[in-house]
XYZ file of C-alpha atoms in Angstrom:
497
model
C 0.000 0.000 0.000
C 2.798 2.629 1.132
C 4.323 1.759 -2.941
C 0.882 2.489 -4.560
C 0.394 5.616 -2.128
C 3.873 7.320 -3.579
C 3.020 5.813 -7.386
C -0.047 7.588 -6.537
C 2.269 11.070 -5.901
C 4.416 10.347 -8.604
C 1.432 10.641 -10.985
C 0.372 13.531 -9.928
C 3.702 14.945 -10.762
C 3.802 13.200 -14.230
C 0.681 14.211 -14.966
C 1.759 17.701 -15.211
C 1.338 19.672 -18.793
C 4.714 20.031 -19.379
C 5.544 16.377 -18.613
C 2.373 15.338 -20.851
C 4.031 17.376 -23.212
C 7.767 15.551 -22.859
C 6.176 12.153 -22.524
C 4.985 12.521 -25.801
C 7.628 14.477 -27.516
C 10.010 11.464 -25.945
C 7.930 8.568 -27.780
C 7.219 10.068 -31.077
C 11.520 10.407 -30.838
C 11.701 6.911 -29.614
C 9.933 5.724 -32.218
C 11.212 7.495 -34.857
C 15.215 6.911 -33.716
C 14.146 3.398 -33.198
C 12.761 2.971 -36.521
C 16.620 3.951 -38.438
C 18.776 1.530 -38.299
C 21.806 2.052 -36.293
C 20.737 5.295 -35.197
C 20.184 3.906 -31.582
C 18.496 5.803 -28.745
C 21.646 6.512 -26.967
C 22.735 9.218 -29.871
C 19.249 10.602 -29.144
C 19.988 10.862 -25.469
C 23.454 12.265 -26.028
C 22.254 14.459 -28.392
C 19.880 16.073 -26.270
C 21.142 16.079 -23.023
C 22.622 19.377 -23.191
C 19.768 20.898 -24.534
C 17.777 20.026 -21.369
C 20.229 21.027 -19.542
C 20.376 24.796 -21.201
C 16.834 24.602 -20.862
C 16.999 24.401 -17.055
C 14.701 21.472 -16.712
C 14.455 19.425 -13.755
C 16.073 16.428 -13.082
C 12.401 14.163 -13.419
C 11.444 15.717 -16.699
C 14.885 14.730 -18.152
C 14.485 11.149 -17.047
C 10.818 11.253 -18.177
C 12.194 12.389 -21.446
C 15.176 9.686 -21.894
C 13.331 6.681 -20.544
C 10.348 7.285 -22.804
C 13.616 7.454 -26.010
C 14.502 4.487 -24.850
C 11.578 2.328 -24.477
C 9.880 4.345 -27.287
C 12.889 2.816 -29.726
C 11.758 -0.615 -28.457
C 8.620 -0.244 -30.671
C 10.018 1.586 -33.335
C 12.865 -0.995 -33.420
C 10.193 -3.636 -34.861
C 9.392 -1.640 -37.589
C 12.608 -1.674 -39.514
C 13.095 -5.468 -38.444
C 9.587 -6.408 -39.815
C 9.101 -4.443 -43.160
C 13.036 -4.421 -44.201
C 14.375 -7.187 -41.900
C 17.419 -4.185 -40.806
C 17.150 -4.447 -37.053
C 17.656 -1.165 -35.509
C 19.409 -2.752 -32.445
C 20.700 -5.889 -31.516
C 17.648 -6.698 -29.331
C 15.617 -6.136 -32.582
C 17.171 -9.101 -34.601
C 15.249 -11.659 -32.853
C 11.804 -10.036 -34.100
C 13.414 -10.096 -37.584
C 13.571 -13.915 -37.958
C 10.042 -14.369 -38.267
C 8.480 -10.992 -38.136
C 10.195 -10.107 -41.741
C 8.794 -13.969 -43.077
C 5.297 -12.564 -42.213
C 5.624 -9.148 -44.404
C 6.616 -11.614 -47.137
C 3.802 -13.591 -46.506
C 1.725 -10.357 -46.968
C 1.032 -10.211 -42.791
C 3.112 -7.322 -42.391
C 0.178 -5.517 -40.592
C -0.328 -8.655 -38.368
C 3.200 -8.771 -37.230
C 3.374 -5.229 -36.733
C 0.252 -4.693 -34.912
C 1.429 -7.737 -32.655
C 4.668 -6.513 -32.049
C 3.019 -3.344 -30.663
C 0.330 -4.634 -28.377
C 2.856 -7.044 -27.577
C 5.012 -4.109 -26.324
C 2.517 -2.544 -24.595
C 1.284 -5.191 -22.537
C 5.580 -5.986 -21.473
C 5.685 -2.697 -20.877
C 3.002 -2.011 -18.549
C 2.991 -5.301 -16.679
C 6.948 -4.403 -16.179
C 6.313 -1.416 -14.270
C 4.049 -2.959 -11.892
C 7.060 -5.628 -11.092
C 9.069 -2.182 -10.994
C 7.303 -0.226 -8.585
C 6.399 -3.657 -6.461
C 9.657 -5.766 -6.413
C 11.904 -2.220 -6.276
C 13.763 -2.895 -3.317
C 13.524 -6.856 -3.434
C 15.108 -6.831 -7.048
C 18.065 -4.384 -6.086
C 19.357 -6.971 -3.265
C 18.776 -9.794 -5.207
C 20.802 -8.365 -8.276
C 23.460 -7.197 -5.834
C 24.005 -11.341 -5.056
C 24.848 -11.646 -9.005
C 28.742 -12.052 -9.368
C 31.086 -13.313 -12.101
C 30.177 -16.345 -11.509
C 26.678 -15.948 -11.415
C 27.056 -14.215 -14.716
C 29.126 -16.392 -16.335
C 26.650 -19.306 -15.432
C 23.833 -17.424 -16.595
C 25.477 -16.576 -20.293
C 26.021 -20.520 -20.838
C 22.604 -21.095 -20.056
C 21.949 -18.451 -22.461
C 23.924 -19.912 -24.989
C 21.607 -22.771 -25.209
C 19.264 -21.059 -27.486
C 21.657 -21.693 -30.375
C 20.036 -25.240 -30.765
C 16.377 -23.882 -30.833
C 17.470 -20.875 -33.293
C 19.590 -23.076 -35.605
C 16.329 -24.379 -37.255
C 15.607 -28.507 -37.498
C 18.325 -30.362 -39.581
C 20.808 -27.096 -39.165
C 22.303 -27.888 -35.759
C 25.797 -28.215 -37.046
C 25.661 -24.976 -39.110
C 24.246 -23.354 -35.666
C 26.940 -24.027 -34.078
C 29.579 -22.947 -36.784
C 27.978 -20.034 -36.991
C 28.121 -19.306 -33.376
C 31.221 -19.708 -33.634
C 31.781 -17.461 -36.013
C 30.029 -15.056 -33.383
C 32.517 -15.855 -31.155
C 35.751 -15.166 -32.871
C 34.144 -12.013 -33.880
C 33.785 -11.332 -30.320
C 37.620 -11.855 -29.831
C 39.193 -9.176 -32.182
C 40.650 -6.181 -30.417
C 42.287 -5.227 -27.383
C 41.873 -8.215 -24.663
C 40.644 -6.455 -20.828
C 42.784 -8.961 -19.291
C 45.882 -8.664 -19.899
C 46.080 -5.523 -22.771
C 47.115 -7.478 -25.591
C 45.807 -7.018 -29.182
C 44.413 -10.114 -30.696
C 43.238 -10.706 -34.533
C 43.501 -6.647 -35.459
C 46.144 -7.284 -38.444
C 47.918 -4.559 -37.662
C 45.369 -1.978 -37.855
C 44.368 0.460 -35.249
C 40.569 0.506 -36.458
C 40.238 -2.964 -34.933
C 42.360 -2.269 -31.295
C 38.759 -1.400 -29.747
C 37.254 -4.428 -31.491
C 34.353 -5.006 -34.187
C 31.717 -2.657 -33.358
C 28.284 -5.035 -32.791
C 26.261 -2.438 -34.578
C 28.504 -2.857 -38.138
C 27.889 -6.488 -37.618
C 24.014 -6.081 -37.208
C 23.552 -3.698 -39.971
C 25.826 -5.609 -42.336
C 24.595 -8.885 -41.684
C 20.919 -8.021 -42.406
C 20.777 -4.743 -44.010
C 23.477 -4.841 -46.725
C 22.781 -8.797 -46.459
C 19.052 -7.690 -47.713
C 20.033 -5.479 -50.156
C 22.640 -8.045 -51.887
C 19.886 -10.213 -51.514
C 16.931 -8.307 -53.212
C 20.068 -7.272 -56.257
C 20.462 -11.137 -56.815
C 16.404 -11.749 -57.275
C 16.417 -8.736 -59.925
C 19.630 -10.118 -61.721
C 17.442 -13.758 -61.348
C 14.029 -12.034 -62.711
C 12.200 -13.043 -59.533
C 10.292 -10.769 -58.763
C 7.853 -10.727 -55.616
C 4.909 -9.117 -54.674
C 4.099 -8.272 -50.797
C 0.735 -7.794 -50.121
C 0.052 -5.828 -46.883
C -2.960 -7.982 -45.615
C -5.264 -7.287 -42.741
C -3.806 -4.553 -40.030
C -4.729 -5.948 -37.145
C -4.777 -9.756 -36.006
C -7.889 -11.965 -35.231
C -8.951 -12.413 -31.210
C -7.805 -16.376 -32.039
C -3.918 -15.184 -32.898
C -3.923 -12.751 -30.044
C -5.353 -16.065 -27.368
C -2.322 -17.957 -29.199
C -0.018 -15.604 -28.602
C -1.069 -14.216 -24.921
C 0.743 -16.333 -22.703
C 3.915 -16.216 -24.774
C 3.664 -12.250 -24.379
C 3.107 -13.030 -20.864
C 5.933 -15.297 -20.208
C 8.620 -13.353 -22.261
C 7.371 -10.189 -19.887
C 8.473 -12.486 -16.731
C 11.356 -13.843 -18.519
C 12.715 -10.449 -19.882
C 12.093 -8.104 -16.773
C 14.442 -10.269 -14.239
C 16.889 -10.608 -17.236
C 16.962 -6.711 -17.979
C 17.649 -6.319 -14.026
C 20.983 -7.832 -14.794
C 23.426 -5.730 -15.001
C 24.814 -5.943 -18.798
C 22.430 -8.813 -20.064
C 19.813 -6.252 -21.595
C 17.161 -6.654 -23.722
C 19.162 -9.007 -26.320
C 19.441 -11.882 -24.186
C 16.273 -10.910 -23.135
C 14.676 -11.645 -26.225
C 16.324 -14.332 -27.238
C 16.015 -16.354 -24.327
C 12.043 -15.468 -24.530
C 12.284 -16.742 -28.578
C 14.236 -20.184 -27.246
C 11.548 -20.597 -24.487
C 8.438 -20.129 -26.756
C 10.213 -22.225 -29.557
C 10.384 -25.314 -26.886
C 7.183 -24.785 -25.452
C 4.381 -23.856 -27.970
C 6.485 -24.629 -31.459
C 4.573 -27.827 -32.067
C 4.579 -27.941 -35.556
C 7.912 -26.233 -36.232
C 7.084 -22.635 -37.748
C 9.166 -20.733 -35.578
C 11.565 -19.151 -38.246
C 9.121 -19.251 -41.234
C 6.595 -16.394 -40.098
C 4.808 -17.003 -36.658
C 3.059 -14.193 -34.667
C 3.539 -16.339 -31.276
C 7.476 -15.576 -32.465
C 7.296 -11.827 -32.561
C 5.262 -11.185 -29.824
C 7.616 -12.948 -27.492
C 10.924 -11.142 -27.753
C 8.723 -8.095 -28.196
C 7.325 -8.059 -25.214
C 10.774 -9.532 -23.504
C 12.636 -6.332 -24.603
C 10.168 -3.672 -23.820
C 10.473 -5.556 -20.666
C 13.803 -5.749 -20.229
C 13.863 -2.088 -21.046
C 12.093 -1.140 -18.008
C 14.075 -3.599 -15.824
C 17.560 -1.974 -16.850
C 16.471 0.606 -14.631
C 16.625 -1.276 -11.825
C 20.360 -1.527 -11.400
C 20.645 1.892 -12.749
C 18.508 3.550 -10.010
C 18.534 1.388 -7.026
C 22.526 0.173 -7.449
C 23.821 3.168 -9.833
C 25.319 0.264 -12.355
C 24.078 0.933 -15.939
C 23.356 -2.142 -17.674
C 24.558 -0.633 -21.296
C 25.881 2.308 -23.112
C 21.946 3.882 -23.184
C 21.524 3.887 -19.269
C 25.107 4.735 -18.724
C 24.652 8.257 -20.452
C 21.084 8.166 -18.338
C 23.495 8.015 -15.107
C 25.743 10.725 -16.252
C 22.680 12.913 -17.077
C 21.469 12.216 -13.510
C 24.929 12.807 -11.826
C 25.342 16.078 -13.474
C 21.847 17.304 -11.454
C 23.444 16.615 -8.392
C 21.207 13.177 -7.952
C 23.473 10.260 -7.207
C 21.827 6.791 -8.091
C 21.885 3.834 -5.380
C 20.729 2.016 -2.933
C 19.111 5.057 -0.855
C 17.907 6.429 -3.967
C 14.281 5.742 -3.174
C 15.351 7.843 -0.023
C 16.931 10.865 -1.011
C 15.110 11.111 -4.566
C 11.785 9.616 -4.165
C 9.267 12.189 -5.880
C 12.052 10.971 -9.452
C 11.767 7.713 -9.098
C 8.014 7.184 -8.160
C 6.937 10.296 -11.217
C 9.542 8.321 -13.189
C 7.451 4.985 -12.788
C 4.420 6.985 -13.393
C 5.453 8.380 -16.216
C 5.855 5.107 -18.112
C 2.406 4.185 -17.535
C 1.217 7.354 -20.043
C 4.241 6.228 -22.161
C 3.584 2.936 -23.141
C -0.047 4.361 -23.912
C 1.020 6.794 -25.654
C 3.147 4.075 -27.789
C 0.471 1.940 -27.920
C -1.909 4.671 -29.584
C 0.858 6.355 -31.482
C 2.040 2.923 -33.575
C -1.708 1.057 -34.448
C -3.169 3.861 -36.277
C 0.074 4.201 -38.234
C 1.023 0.671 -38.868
C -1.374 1.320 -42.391
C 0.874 3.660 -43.157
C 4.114 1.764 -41.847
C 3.380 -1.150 -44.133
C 3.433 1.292 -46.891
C 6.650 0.800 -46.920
C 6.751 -2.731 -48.780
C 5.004 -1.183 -51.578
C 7.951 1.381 -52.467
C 9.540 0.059 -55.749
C 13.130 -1.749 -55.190
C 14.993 0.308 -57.206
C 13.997 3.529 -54.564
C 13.989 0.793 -51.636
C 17.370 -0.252 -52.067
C 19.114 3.266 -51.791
C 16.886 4.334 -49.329
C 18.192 1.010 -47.199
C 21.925 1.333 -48.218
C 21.794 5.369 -46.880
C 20.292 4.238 -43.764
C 22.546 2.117 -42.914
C 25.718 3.561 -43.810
C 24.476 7.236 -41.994
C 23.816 4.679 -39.205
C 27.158 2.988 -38.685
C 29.436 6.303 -39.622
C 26.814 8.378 -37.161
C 28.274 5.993 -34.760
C 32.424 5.769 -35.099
C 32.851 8.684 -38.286
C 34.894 5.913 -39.205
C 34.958 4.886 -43.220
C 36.508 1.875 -41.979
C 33.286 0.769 -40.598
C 31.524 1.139 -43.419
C 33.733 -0.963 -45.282
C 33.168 -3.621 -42.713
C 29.802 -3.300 -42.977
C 29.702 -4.678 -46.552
C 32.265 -7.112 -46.009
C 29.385 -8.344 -43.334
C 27.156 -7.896 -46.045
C 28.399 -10.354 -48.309
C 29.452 -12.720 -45.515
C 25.369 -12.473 -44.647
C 24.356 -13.294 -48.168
C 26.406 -16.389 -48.648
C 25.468 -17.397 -45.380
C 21.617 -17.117 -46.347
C 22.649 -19.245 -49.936
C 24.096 -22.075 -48.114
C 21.123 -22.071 -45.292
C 23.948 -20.841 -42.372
C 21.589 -19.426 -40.117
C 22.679 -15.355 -38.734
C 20.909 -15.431 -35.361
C 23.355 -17.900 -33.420
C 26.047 -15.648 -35.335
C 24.569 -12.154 -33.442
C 23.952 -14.389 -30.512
C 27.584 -15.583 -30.133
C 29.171 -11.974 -30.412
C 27.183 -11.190 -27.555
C 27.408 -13.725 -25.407
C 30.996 -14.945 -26.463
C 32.515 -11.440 -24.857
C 30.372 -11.693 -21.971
C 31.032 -15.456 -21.199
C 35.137 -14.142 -21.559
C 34.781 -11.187 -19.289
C 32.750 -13.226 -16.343
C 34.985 -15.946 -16.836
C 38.181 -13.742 -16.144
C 36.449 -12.025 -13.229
C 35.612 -14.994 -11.689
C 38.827 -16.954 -11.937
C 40.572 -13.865 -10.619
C 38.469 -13.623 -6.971
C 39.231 -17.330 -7.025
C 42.863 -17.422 -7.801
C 42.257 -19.795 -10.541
C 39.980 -22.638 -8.764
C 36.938 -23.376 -11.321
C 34.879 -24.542 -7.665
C 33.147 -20.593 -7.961
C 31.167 -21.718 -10.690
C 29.526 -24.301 -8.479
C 29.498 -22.367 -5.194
C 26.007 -20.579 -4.671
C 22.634 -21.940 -5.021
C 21.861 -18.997 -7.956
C 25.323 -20.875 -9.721
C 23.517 -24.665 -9.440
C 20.204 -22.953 -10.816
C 21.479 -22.126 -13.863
C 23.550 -25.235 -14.176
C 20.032 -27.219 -13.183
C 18.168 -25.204 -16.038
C 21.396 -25.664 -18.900
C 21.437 -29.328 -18.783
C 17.902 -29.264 -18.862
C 17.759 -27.067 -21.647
C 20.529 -29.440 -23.599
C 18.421 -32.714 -22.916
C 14.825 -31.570 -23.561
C 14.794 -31.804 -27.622
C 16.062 -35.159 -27.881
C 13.289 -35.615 -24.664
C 10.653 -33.724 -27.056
C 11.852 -35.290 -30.426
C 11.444 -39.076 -28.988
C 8.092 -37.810 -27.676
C 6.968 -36.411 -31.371
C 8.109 -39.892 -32.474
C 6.433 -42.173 -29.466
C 2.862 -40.163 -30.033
């Protein structure tokens, strides 16, 4: 009751004009920055962080403006995914695997309109486990260690079986690999050393993720769509209905429900974010409700899963940002700084000294994912419009989106010329039915897995007996080798029945 009494407060503060004004302002942004690939939300924040500050707003308006940027790109990040199969952020790629299969199908509305209701509902149910499980969540992350982590990103890693497709388990794996080395190029934490960077200072900081993403499916796409003109295929995408029957929304419900559970305690983590988030929630639906095996061919159960596990996720990064002052990623780091430089110092007395921000902050996110929710059905008519733009004006529109998106990021031509080496790595992987998610998902999780690894071997002096030392460590273990034995459980029960 004393929670709902200051939510309560904190609405009345949100619900002033001017923050009506910024809550809105912040998703139409969101939205939009979400929708360009590469762009990011975190170039929005930086961006226009010291404009607020010139402006002499208050420390909650600024946070109501950058956490409705950030969530707000989680919708708009579906967009791109969907119509153009370019994810706008990492998180994003899962909802490309089947979510672009529908618009060729000619359910582009579908998957859109999915994706944001899908959103919505994460998003909302989220900040109820916010505002309820506050204080609860910020000790329970603070028990999280190396070890803990490092458990947690094998468990993770898991999904590569359920994303390789039936029959494509050994090209999963190679391309997780793949991932992996990726992962490894640049300047190792450890011990300072360069590895794999040829000589050449542009790779000392490593290969940026967001070159990989954008070459991998957006110059990937393009090369793709060239070799279908030079082939005289030519296809035809039919929008279909906007909005999906009450039968596909039943379907999908308790997927959108579990991937909100799933992807809120994952976004507490500190540095998992709303990738894992999502693709954990994709492996988990995949096992559980893929009965006839149409994950990865264009289901809506698919995209409203990691949809609603990164929106979620989303609102769970600010857990560790607010109650423990850790930012989970580049985005809520800048949030910290932006906070700092107001004199407000995230932590664990935050809901002390800074209540009437945190509880119009919560508040705030209620109107927000409305807002979202009101702001992308009408338009996803005019979204889908997009698949009717001729190739020839598609394909430079594409290209310039993507290169403004990865030289917006480094100013580095070098990048860009990555980016198309990516490119064609992505097409021949698609002609020889490699499949690119475990690739994204091993860059991820290959760096992580390293850095927890390290961490933990160092508070041990070298003994491997941390890995096996807390109850949260057996857990994850319990859930892996679970995880590794259920589809040979499930494929002998297919065959059995």
């Amino acid at each position: 009751m004393e929670e709902l009494t200051l939510l309560w407060q904190g609405f009345s503060i949100a619900f002033e004009f001017n923050n009506i004004v910024i809550v809105v302002i912040s998703c139409v942004i969101g939205t939009t920055i979400g929708m360009l690939p590469g762009i990011g939300p975190i170039n929005a924040i930086a961006i226009l962080f010291p404009i607020t500050f010139s402006l002499g707003l208050p420390a909650s308006s600024v946070m109501i403006l950058f956490a409705g940027i950030y969530y707000g790109s989680q919708y708009g990040n579906s967009i791109s995914s969907i119509l153009l199969n370019v994810p706008g952020t990492s998180s994003a790629a899962v909802t490309a695997i089947d979510g672009h299969q529908l618009a060729k199908k000619g359910q582009a509305g579908k998957a859109l309109s999915i994706s944001a209701v899908a959103s919505f509902i994460g998003g909302i149910i989220s900040i109820f486990w916010l505002v309820i499980f506050a204080t609860w969540l910020s000790k329970l992350a603070i028990q999280f260690g190396p070890a803990e982590y490092f458990v947690l990103m094998i468990f993770a890693f898991t999904a590569i079986s359920s994303l390789s497709g039936e029959g494509h388990l050994i090209k999963g794996i190679i391309s997780a690999l793949l991932g992996i080395m990726l992962g490894t190029v640049g300047t190792d934490f450890q011990s300072g050393v360069e590895r794999f960077t040829f000589g050449t200072l542009h790779l000392v900081d490593g290969v940026s993720f967001i070159v990989v993403v954008i070459g991998f499916y957006g110059i990937g796409e393009v090369i793709e769509i060239f070799s279908q003109v030079v082939s005289n295929v030519t296809k035809t995408n039919k929008i279909g209905k906007i909005l999906f029957s009450l039968k596909e929304f039943k379907e999908s419900f308790f997927s959108i429900i579990r991937s909100n559970v799933s992807g809120f305690f994952v976004g507490v983590l500190p540095g998992a974010g709303a990738t894992i988030a999502s693709f954990i929630a994709y492996n988990v639906e995949k096992r559980l409700v893929d009965k006839k095996d149409e994950f990865g061919k264009g289901d809506l159960r698919a995209v409203a899963a990691p949809e609603s596990a990164n929106n979620s996720a989303s609102i769970g990064a600010f857990i560790p940002l607010l109650i423990l002052g850790v930012p989970g990623s580049e985005t809520t780091a800048v949030m910290l700084g932006s906070l700092l430089s107001f004199g407000v110092t995230p932590g664990p007395l935050f809901l002390n000294t800074s209540a009437d921000i945190f509880w119009s902050f919560a508040a705030s996110m209620f109107l927000g994912n409305l807002v979202l929710l009101v702001l992308n059905l009408p338009l996803v008519g005019l979204f889908t419009k997009i698949l009717l733009i001729p190739k020839w004006l598609l394909i430079p529109i594409i290209v310039t989106l993507s290169f403004v998106g990865v030289y917006s990021i480094s100013g580095s031509y070098f990048d860009i010329l990555l980016t198309i080496v990516f490119g064609v790595l992505g097409f021949m992987m698609r002609r020889t039915n490699f499949p690119i998610a475990p690739l994204i998902l091993g860059l991820i999780l290959g760096n992580l897995i390293e850095t927890n690894l390290h961490r933990a071997l160092s508070y041990s002096q070298g003994s491997f007996a941390i890995f096996f030392s807390t109850g949260i460590t057996w857990f994850f273990w319990a859930l892996t080798a679970f995880s590794l034995v259920l589809p040979f459980l499930l494929k002998k029960f297919k065959i059995k029945f």
